[in-house]
Amino acid sequence: MGAKFLQFLVLSFSTFLFSTAFTPQDNYLINCGSNAPTVVVDNRHFVSDKGSGYLSEGKSFSLTNPKTSPISPVLYSTARVFTSASSYAFNIKSVGTHLVRLHFSPFSSGNYDLKNGNFDVLANGISLLSNFGANSTVLKEFFLMVDKEELEILFTPASDSSLAYVNAIEVFSAPKDFFIDAAGIALISPDGIQEFKQNVSSQILETVHRINVGGSMLTPFNDTLWRTWIPDEDFLYFKSAAKIARTTDPPNYQPGGATRETAPDNVYMTAQQMNIVNRSLNSLFNITWDFPVRPGEDMHFVRLHFCDIVSVALNTLYFNIYINGVTAYKDVDLSVLALHQLASPYYIDFVVKNAKGSGVVRVSVGPSELSATLRKNALLNGVEIMRMVNFVASPRRSKKKSLWILVGSVIGGIFVLALAVVAILALLKCRKRKPKQKTRRAESAGWTSLRVYGGSSQATASEGTALASPGPYGYFGLKIPFADIQLATNNFDKTLLIGSGGFGMVYKGVLGDNIKVAVKRGMPGSRQGLPEFHTEITVLSKIRHRHLVSLVGYCEEQSEMILVYEYMEKGPLRHHLYGTDLPPLSWKQRLEICIGAARGLHYLHTGSAQGIIHRDIKSTNILLDENYVAKVADFGLSKSGPCLNETHVSTGVKGSFGYLDPEYFRRQQLTDKSDVYSFGVVLFEVLCARPAVDPLLTRDQVNLAEWAMEWQKKGMIEQIVDPHLKDQIKPSSLKIFGETAEKCLAEYGVDRPTMGDVLWNLEYAYQLQTNGRKREEHRPTDVTSDDPRTPMVVPSGRAGIDGNCDDGTSDISTSGVFSQLITNEGR
Ligand SMILES: *[C@@H]1O[C@H](CO)[C@@H](O)[C@H](O)[C@H]1NC(C)=O
Ligand SMILES: *[C@@H]1O[C@H](CO)[C@@H](O)[C@H](O)[C@H]1NC(C)=O
Ligand SMILES: *[C@@H]1O[C@H](CO)[C@@H](O)[C@H](O)[C@H]1NC(C)=O
Ligand SMILES: *[C@@H]1O[C@H](CO)[C@@H](O)[C@H](O)[C@H]1NC(C)=O
Ligand SMILES: *[C@@H]1O[C@H](CO)[C@@H](O)[C@H](O)[C@H]1NC(C)=O
């Protein structure tokens, strides 16, 4: 009890400390026209502008509202009135983004009616307001970059006969990193989604809406930056689509996510979620808000605040964000974004260009296809919309793409490893035919150079892609200084080595903020694997998923190529299957791992508009975290691109021996079904606990795919399952599993299931194992039935027939040799 109480005290104390922690470096609060300092409701002290030194020469006088009542805000009982251009000047100690708030409360006194005010306001020469006038009390709030030591706010009456005025001024520094530049912010326009090329911090932003979704009005008293947040009800398009969610627990702030300065606790403690009346009806709808803005083609900065206060478990909530009807962010998984914590605040920024004449910014959230039917939901905790005042697109840089030309020799370490295996195999036996297969020179992967990450050249994302804006630590912010990596790994301490591969060494490390990471270091000085390095950054920075290993950062300094990933405690799946002393996994665990990996792959194939093919699925590229959650890793060979919208990608054959899709190396045409093939090999590997290729075995057993398929086709797969599993697997579960693996290994891609089907069937096998019940739902694709159309495994001779896909390039590249050898030995 005592300890609990103490803990409570400490917690409340730290909460208190945090909530009062923000003290701006520059902080000027002026009650204009008043005679004496004033303390306002939120306890801030405003000083008088008389004799303060802030006010410049010029014709001005102070005016007092004769009708002030004791309850009216004290700041609005006086005003400073200007009859000619006059300014306030503030000394800036800390350059950077500042908030400027101008309070206008037009009253009349004697001969003066402030409602007739009509004037311009400029800050350091940049126009904030022009021909401005107000009939009621207005607060104008701006965020602007002050890059010199003075901020001058100039008030200029529009004509000789008009006047300018202001009741109060606030100028204070914004928290550091309030806007993160070049954070890969998505620009949503009527044409779709692309990357916003300018720096947000160099824009002048005027706050238009600040909404506490699902909550009550929050006053400056409740907010660390003295902001006002208003409820969202009036903006909801269909009120009945939304239901308020509330928690009484304070948010769980995480490094890399939002802070109390991003938005106060109360914003994250309330939300609107889908109002699903009957979950078994699989309701699919969006919650939509319309926020009025100035009609026209204005640009707005939109910040959406999220905190998963509705889920009871991690990774159950997946939703989509739409802005003005465009998919702005697909399959948001707050569990991943907010570092695997529930109720952890996060925000995502967008830039929105409105259509001509459109007077609203429409924000919708809706359920993602990734969520289970019974868990479909979507939520939103807060919205801020700011207009980009005087937005000027900076001149477009040249769109020239610098391609990394992949020379034939650079196939990457994986190939070197594979070659070694191939060499052993070649020694062990010599067999038949050498089909004259000519392969295309390993194609350029077509990557734009790393300058992309500096935000200067054309983005890799093409139109229509759901460019996953990773938010505050966006992929442009993924660069990690080499010194930090040295520190994290104790200067690449050998005792921290956890693996090595074609690319180089992998070390365990701890980053400054106590995040455990895996550090993959390319051979220093060697540019081998450079394209893979870039591919991996490009792919992993665009996508985040619970079942894809996430990239923490990278370093490309001093001829180093280093990738930093989340640390996967339990290492590769393969180590838990054979060849080590690790305890064998149960059948249920194995199914969970396969389901996880399938989910990751399914997301890879379908999660973005382009689709991504992994190309190197194998049991060493499926990693397990401390809870045995599977994540697909190693995207160095992966391919994405609009080309996948067509039926295939023609490319040099790459991949790992024993897992390679035979159709792919025959026809040189890559589709997502090649991953399905490799995954089928993994499934058998999991079932039989032996390597995909084991040269020490007898000829008929060397190749797992071949050997297992024989047993499977004979209906005797149980004969070769891992002895550790013998008494655990229910026959019904094994049957579905075996059939699924078999379909994956179908000779022709078209006959193989999609990863979505594979996923469904594995889940089915899992259900059969865990509760023996049959699913009543209709199966999407009946891949488990005995499909008479499925061709038998075609004898290796076929390779010769189909291998003539000569494209005119006659170079025998290393990959050509590779596929030839596989043709000889693999089938
Ligand atoms: C203020 O009211 C006057 C008359 O009622 C109107 O002409 C003017 O447009 C209003 N100004 C603003 C800024 O609403
Ligand atoms: C954005 O800001 C960074 C540094 O803050 C600067 O190097 C870069 O030139 C800026 N880019 C543009 C387009 O202004
Ligand atoms: C916000 O501040 C007011 C005082 O201005 C206080 O009465 C109210 O309870 C606070 N609201 C919340 C949600 O904390
Ligand atoms: C929900 O819908 C299902 C299917 O139509 C129906 O059987 C069930 O009674 C409904 N439940 C409620 C609580 O309305
Ligand atoms: C949600 O809104 C988007 C954009 O308007 C639309 O494309 C999508 O079909 C909607 N989803 C549902 C389930 O209504």
XYZ file of C-alpha atoms and ligand atoms in Angstrom, residues 274 283-288 320-327 362 364-367, ligand 5:
34
model
C -17.072 4.364 -35.069
C -20.471 -2.298 -40.732
C -18.283 -0.399 -43.121
C -18.492 3.347 -43.000
C -16.344 6.393 -42.345
C -16.606 9.095 -39.752
C -16.398 12.410 -41.545
C -7.516 4.583 -42.980
C -7.388 8.346 -43.142
C -8.985 10.198 -46.025
C -8.645 13.895 -46.691
C -10.921 15.532 -49.215
C -11.828 12.034 -50.398
C -8.224 11.052 -51.108
C -6.645 8.156 -49.241
C -12.997 17.104 -45.232
C -12.580 11.041 -42.670
C -11.403 8.003 -40.788
C -12.670 4.526 -41.577
C -11.836 0.896 -40.882
C -14.518 6.364 -46.847
O -14.249 7.543 -47.577
C -13.404 7.367 -48.705
C -13.143 8.709 -49.297
O -14.287 9.425 -49.540
C -14.042 6.412 -49.692
O -13.200 6.207 -50.773
C -14.313 5.106 -48.985
O -14.988 4.217 -49.849
C -15.148 5.324 -47.743
N -15.250 4.055 -47.037
C -16.423 3.554 -46.671
C -16.360 2.236 -45.974
O -17.479 4.130 -46.867
